[in-house]
Coordinates of C-alpha atoms in Angstrom, one line a residue:
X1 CA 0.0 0.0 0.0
X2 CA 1.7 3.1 -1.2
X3 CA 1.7 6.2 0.9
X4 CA -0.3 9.2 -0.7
X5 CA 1.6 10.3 -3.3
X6 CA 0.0 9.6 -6.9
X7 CA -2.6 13.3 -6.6
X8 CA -2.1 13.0 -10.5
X9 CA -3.7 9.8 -11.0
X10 CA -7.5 9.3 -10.6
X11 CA -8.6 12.5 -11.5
X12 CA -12.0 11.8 -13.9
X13 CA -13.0 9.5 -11.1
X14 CA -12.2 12.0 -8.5
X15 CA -14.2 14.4 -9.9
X16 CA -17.1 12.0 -11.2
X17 CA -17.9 10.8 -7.0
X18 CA -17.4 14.9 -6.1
X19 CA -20.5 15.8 -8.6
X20 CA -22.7 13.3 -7.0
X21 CA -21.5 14.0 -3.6
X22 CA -22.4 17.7 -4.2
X23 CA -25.8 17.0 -6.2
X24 CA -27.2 15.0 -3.5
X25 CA -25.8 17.3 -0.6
X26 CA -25.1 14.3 0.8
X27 CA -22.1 16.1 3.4
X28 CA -23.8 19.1 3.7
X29 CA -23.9 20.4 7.5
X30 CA -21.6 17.5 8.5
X31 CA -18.2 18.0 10.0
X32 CA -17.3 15.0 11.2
X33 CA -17.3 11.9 8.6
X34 CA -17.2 8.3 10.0
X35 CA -15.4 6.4 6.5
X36 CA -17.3 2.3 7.5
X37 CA -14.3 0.2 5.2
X38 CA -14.4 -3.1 5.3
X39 CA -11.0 -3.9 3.4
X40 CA -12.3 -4.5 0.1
X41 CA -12.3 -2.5 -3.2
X42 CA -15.1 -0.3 -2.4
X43 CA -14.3 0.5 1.0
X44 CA -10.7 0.9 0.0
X45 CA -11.5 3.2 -2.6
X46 CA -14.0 5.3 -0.5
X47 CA -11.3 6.0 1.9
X48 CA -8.6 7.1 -0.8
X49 CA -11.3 9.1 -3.0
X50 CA -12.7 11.1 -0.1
X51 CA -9.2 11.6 1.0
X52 CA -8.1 13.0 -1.7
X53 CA -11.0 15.1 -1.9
X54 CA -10.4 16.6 1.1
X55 CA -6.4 17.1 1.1
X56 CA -7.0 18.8 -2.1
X57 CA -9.9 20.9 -0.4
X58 CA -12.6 19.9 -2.6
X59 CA -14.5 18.9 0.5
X60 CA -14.0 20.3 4.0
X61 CA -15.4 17.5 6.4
X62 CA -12.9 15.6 9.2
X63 CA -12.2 11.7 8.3
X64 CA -12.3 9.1 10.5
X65 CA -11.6 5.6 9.2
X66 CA -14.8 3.1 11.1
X67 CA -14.2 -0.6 10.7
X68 CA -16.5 -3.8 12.0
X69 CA -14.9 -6.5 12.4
X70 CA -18.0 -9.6 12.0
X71 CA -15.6 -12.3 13.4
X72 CA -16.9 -14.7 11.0
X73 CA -13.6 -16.0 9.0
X74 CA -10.9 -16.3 12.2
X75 CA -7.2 -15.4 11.0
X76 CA -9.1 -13.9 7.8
X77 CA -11.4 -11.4 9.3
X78 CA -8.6 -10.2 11.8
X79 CA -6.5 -9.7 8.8
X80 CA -9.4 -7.5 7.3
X81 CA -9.0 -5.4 10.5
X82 CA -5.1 -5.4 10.2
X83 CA -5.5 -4.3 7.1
X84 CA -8.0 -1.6 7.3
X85 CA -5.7 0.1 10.2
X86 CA -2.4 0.0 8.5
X87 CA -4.4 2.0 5.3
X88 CA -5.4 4.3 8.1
X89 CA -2.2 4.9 9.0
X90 CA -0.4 5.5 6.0
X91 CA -3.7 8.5 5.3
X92 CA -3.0 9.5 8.4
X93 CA -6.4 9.3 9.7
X94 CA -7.8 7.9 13.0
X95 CA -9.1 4.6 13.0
X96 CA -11.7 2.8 15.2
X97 CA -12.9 -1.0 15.2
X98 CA -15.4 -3.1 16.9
X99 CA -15.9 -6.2 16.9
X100 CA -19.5 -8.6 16.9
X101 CA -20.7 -11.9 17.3
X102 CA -22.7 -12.5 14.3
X103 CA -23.2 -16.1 14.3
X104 CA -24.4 -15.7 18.3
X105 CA -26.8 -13.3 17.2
X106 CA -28.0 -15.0 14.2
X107 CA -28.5 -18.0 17.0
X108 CA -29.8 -16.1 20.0
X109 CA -32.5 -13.9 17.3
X110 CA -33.4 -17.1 14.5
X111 CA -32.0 -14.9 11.9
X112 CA -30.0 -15.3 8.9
X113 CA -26.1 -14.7 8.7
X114 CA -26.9 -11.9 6.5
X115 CA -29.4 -10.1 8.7
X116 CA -27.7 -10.7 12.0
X117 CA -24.6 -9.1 10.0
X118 CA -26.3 -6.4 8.6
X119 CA -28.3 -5.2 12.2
X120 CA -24.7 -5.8 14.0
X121 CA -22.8 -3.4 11.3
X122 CA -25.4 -1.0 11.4
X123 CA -25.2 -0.1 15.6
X124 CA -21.6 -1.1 15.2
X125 CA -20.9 1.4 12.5
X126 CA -23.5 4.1 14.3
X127 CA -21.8 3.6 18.1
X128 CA -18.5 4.6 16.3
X129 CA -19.9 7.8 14.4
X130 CA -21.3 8.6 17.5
X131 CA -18.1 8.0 20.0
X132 CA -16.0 9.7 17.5
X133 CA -18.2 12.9 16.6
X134 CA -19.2 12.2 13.3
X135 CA -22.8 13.2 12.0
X136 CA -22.5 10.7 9.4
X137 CA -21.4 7.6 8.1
X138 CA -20.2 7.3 4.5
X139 CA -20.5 3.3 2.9
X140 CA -19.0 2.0 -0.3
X141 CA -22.3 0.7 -2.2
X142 CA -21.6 1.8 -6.0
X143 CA -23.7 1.2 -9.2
X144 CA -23.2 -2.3 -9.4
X145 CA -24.6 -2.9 -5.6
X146 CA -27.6 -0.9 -6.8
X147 CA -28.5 -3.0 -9.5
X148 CA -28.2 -6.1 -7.6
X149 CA -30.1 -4.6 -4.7
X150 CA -33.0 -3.9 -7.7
X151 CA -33.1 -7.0 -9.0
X152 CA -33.7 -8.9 -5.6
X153 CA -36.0 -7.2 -4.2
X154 CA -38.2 -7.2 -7.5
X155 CA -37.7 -11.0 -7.2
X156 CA -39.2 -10.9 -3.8
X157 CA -41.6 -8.5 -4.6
X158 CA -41.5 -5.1 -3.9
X159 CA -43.5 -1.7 -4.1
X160 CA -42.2 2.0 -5.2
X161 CA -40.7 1.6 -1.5
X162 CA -38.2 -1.3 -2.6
X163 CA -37.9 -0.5 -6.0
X164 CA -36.1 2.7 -4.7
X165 CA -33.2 0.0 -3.6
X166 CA -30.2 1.9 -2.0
X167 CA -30.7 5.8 -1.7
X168 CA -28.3 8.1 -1.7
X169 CA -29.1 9.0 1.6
X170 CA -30.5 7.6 4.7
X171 CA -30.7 7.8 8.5
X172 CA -30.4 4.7 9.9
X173 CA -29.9 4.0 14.0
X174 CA -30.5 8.2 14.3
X175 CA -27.3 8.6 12.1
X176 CA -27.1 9.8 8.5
X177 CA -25.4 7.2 6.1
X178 CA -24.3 8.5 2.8
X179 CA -23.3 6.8 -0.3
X180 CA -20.8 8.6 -2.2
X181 CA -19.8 6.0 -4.7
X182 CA -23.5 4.9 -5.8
X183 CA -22.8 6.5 -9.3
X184 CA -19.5 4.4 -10.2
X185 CA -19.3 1.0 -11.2
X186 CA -17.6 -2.2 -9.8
X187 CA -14.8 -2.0 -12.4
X188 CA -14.2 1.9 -12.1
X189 CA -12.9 1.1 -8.7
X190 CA -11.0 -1.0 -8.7
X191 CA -9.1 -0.2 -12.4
X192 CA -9.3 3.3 -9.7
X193 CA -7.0 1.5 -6.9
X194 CA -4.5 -0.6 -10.0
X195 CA -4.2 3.1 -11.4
X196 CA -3.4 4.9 -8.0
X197 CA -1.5 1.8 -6.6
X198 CA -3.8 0.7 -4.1
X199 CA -4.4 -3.0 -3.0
X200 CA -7.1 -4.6 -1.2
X201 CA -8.4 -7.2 0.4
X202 CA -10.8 -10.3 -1.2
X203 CA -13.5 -11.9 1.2
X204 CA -14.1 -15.3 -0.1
X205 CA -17.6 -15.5 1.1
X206 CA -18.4 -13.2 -1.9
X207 CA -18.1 -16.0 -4.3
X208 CA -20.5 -18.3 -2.7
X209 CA -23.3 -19.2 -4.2
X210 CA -25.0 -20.2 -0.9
X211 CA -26.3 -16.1 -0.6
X212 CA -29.0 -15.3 -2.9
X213 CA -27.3 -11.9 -3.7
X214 CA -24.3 -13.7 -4.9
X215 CA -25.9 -15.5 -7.3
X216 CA -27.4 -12.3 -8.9
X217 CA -23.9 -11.0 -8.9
X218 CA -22.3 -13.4 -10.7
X219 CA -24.9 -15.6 -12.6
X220 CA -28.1 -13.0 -13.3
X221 CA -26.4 -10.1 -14.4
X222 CA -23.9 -11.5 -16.4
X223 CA -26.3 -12.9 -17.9
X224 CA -28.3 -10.0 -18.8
X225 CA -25.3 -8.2 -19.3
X226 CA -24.7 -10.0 -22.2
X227 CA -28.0 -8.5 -23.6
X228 CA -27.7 -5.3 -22.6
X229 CA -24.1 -4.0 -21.5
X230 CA -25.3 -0.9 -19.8
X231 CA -28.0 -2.6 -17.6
X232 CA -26.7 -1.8 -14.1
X233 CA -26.4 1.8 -15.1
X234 CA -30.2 1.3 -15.9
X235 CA -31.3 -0.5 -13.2
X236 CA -29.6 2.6 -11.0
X237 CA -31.7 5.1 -13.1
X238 CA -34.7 3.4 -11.9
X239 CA -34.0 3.0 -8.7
X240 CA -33.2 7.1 -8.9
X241 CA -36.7 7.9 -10.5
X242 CA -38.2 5.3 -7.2
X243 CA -36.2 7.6 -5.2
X244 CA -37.6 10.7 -6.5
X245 CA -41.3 9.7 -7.1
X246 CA -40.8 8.1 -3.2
X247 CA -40.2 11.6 -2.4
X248 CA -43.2 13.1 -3.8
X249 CA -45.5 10.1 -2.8
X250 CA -44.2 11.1 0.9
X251 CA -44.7 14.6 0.8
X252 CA -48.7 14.4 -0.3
X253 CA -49.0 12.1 2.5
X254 CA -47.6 14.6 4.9
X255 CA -50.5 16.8 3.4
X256 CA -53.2 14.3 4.6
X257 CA -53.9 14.6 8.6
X258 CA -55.8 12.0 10.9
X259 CA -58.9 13.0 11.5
X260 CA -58.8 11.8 15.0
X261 CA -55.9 9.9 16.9
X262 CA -56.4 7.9 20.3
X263 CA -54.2 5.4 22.4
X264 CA -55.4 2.7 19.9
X265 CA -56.9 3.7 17.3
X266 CA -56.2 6.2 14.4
X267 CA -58.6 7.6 11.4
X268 CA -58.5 9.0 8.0
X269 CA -61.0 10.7 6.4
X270 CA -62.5 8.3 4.1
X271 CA -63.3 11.1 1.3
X272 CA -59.9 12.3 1.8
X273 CA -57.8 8.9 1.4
X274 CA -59.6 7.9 -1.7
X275 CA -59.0 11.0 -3.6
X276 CA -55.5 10.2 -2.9
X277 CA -53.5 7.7 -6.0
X278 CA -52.7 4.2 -5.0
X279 CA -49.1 5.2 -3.9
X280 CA -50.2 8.0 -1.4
X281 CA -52.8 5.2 -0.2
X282 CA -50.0 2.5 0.4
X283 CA -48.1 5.2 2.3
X284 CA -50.9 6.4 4.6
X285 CA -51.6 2.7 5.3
X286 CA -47.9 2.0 6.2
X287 CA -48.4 5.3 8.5
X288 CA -51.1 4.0 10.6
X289 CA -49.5 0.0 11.1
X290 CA -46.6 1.7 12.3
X291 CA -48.3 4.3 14.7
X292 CA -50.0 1.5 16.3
X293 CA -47.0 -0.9 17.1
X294 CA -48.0 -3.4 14.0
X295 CA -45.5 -4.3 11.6
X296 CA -45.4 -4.0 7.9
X297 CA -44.0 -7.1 7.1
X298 CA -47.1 -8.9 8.6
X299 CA -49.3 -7.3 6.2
X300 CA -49.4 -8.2 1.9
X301 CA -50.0 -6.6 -0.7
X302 CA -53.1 -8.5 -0.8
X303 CA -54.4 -6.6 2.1
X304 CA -53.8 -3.6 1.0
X305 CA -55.6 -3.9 -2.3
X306 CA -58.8 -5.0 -0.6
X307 CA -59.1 -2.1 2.2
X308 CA -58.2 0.2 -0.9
X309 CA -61.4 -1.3 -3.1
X310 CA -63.4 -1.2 -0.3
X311 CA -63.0 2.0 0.3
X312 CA -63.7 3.2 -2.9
X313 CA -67.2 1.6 -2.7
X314 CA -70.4 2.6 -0.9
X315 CA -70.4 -0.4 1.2
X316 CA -69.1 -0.4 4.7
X317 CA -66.4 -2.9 5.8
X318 CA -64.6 -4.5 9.0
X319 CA -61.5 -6.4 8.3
X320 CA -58.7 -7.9 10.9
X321 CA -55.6 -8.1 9.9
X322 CA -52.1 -10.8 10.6
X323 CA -51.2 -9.5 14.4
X324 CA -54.8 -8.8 15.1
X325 CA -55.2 -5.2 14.0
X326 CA -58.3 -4.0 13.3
X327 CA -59.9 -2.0 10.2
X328 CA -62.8 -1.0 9.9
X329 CA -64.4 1.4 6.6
X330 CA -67.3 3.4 7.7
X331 CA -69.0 6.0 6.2
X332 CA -67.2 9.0 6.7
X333 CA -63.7 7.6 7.6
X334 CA -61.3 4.6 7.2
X335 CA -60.3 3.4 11.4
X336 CA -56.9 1.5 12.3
X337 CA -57.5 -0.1 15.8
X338 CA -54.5 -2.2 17.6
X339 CA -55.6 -5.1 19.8
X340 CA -56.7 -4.3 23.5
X341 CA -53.9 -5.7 24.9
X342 CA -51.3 -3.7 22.9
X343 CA -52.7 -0.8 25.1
X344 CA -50.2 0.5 27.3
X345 CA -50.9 -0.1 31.5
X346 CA -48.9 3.7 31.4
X347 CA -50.5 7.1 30.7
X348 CA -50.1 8.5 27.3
X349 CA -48.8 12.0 28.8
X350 CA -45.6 12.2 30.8
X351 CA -45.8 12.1 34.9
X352 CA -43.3 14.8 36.2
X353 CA -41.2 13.1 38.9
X354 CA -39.6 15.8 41.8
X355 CA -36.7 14.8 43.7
X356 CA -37.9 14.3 47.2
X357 CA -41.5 13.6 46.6
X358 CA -43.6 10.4 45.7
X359 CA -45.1 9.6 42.5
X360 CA -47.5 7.3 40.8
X361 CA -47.0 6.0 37.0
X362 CA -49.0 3.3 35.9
X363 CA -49.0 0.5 37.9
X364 CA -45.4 1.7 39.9
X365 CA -44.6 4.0 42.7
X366 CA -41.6 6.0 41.9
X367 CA -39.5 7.8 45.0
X368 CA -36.2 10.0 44.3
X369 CA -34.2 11.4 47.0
X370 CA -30.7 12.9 47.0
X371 CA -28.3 11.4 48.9
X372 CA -24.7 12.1 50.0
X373 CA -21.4 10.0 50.1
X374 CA -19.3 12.5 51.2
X375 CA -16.7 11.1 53.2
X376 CA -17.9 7.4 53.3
X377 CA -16.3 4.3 51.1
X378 CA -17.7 4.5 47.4
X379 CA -17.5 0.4 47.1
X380 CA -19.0 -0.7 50.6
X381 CA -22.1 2.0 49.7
X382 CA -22.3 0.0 46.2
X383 CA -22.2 -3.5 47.8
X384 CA -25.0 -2.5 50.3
X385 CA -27.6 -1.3 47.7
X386 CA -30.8 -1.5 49.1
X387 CA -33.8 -3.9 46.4
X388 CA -36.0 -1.9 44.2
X389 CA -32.9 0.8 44.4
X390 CA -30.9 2.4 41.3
X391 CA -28.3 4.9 41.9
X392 CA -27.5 7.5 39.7
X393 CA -24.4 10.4 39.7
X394 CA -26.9 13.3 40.3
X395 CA -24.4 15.6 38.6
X396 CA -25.2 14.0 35.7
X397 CA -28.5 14.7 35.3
X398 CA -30.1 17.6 33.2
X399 CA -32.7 19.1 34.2
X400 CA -36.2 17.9 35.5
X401 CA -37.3 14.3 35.3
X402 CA -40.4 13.2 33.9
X403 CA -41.5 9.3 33.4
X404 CA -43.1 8.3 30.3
X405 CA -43.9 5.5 27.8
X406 CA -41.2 4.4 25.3
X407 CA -41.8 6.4 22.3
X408 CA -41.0 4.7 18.8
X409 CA -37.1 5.8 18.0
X410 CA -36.1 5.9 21.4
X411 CA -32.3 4.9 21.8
X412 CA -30.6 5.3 25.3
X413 CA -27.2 3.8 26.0
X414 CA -27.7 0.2 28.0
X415 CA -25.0 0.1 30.9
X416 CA -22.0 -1.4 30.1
X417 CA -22.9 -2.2 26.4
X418 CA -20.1 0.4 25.3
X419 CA -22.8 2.3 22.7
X420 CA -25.6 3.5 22.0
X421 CA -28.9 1.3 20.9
X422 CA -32.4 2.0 20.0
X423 CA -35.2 0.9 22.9
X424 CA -36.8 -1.9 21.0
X425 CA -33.8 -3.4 19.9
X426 CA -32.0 -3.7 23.7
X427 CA -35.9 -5.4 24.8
X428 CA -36.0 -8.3 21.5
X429 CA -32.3 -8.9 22.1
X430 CA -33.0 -9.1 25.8
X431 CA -35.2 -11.5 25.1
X432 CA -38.2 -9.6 26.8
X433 CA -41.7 -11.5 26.4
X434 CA -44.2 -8.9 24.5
X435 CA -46.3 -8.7 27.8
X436 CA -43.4 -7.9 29.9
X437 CA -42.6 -5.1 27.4
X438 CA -45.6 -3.0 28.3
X439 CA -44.6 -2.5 31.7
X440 CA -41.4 -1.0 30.9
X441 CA -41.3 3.0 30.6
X442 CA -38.9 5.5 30.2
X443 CA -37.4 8.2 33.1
X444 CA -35.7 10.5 31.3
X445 CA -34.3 14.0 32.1
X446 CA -34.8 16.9 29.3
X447 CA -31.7 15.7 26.8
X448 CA -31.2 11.7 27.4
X449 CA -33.1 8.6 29.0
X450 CA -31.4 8.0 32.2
X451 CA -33.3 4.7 33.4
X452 CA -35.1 2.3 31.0
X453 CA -37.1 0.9 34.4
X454 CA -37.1 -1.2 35.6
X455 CA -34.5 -2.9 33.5
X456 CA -31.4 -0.9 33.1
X457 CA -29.9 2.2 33.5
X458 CA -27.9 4.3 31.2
X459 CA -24.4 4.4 31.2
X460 CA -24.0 8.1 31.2
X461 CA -25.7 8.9 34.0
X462 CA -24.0 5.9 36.0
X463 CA -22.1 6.2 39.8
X464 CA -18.2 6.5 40.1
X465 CA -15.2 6.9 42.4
X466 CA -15.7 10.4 41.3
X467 CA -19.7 10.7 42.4
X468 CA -20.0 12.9 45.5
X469 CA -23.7 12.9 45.0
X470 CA -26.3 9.8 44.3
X471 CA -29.7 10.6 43.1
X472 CA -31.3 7.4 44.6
X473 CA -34.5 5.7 43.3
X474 CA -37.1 3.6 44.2
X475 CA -39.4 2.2 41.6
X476 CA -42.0 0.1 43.4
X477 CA -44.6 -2.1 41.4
X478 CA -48.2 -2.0 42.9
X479 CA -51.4 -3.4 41.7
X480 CA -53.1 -1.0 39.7
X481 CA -56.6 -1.4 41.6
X482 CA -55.1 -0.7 44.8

């Protein structure tokens, strides 16, 4: 790997991933850049373009190198890691790593290899942006990743949703992820890296034809490459024009309000929602599963063409859906109901909770009290917590506290996980039955959740050697009837 010394080299290429990067604003407002390489081509080449880029102050944005090690190929995948810090050495950039356990995820969850690795990379990859100040994370998909990305999910069947396949821009785990090499194909880069002198690393699971996208890679699109040589740039072009009809199908449903919005329930105007197209439909429908915990993947497109006919007729309708929500078309308006027990045993409105009084939320009694170590031995006070007791550092905590329910999105930093994580992902890889989720809730101060109670607390508002002041509390469960 040469040091960076061939500026002359490149230069078409260069300037062809600087055009897309500035006609998507895909850096703009970001200072901090978290580069995710893997080892391979793309990565490789993402790291050496945007580089460049920057050395030659065509883009003013700080580089850190971000790499995941999946821990799925022994020697081999600690080479990868090797590999991707010496090449962040010689750019003289910082470099982080973390590593996973895919396969004991994939084991623990029932997933796939390839989901488990792909969930894993993505908090992986987001922890890092996050530890290291970076508003976003830049990945190496390019044109030919596109096309592939097309083709499978149109032979799993997809909507204007999937057909969109990898956009330019995302947020993904609360962190933007930009693409900056989605317009170059496969063998741009890497006749990129021969020209510039850069080497890079080969992963041999690639070539298997076990994973279904490897077989579109090297059997499909040959294939139809052989018919029509600029197909991938095609297929990219569609997925673009998905992208930007996405758009616009997204901002006329913004346009369209519910009519009336409960703890269980949410309506459209029935008149309203069929003057809509199809594609505004689909979205408002996606809107309300989601609002009311269900998930999309439950529902077909079967489903959605027959509460769409029926509510283009006169008739009225009651339907229930796969996880037991409920639709029902009436006269004036189209109702989304979730099933009784998804209803949460907390108020919808947040309970302000005062430090040195009692207070009731749900079907607990929460107490906070200061209390002060000063002058007593930090470990013995740790060893003798009392049950039903969480200590905080109460210098860590800003502002008032208030207890609420867990809002979709919610991400809070689990206590000695090392990063960030969203809410629902800590409960299913916790393991915690669906009924035991609803009597979780959220305290939270006015920037961070400090507690997800009564489970685990969060690691930035956590006791030290250096904690002269514990904000103690009590979270008692009671029946609800007493």
């Amino acid at each position: 790997m040469p040091p960076y010394d061939t500026a002359s080299k490149g230069g078409a290429f260069e300037d062809k991933a600087a055009q897309w990067i500035a006609s998507h604003c895909l850096l703009d407002g970001i200072s901090g850049l978290l580069l995710a390489v893997s080892g391979g081509a793309d990565s490789v080449a993402l790291a050496a373009v945007l580089h460049r880029l920057v050395a030659a102050g065509r883009l003013n944005v700080r580089l850190v190198v971000g790499h995941v090690n999946h821990t799925l190929r022994g020697d081999a995948s600690n080479g990868d890691e090797a590999f991707v810090r010496a090449m962040a050495e010689r750019l003289s950039l910082p470099c982080v790593c973390r590593r996973v356990d895919v396969r004991g995820s994939a084991q623990k969850q029932k997933l796939s290899i390839e989901t488990a690795a792909r969930s894993l990379r993505l908090d992986a990859l987001a922890a890092l942006a996050n530890e290291s100040n970076c508003q976003a994370v830049a990945t190496g998909h390019q044109t030919d990743d596109q096309a592939e990305t097309v083709v499978h999910r149109l032979m799993r069947g997809t909507a204007l949703s999937g057909l969109c396949g990898i956009r330019p821009m995302t947020v993904l785990n609360g962190r933007r992820f930009v693409r900056p090499l989605l317009t170059v194909r496969r063998a741009e880069i890497e006749a990129y890296l021969r020209d510039c002198g850069w080497v890079w690393r080969d992963d041999a699971t690639n070539r298997s034809y076990a994973f279904t996208r490897n077989r579109i890679r090297h059997r499909l699109l040959p294939a139809l490459h052989k018919q029509s040589p600029d197909v991938a740039a095609r297929l990219r072009r569609l997925a673009e024009c998905g992208h930007w009809a996405r758009l616009r199908v997204e901002s006329t449903a913004d346009l369209v309000k519910p009519v009336d919005r409960s703890e269980h329930t949410l309506s459209y105007s029935r008149s309203e929602f069929i003057r809509q197209s199809p594609w505004v439909q689909v979205e408002l429908i996606g809107r309300a599963i989601c609002a009311l915990g269900g998930r999309l993947r439950d529902v077909t497109s079967r489903h959605y063409r027959e509460l769409m006919a029926k509510a283009a007729r006169a008739d009225s309708a009651k339907i229930t859906w796969p996880g037991r929500l409920a639709v029902s078309v009436e006269a004036d308006r189209l109702t989304f109901s979730a099933p009784i027990e998804r209803l949460s045993v907390f108020p919808s409105e947040p309970v302000a909770v005062s430090i040195g009084t009692v207070a009731d939320f749900g079907p607990y009694t929460i107490r906070i009290n200061y209390v002060d170590i000063k002058g007593k031995d930090f470990f013995d006070y740790l060893a003798n917590k009392p049950p039903c007791t969480e200590w905080l550092d109460a210098e860590r905590i800003e502002g008032p506290l208030v207890a609420r329910q867990i809002r979709p999105g919610d991400r809070f930093w689990p206590l000695g996980l090392g990063h960030e994580k969203k809410v629902a992902r800590f409960l299913q890889d916790s393991q915690i039955l669906k009924p035991q989720r609803q009597s979780v809730f959220v305290l939270a101060d006015t920037k961070k959740i400090i507690y997800l109670a009564p489970l685990r607390l969060d690691e930035r508002a956590k006791v030290s050697k250096r904690t002269k002041k514990i904000l103690k509390i009590n979270i008692f469960y009671r029946d609800k009837d007493a």
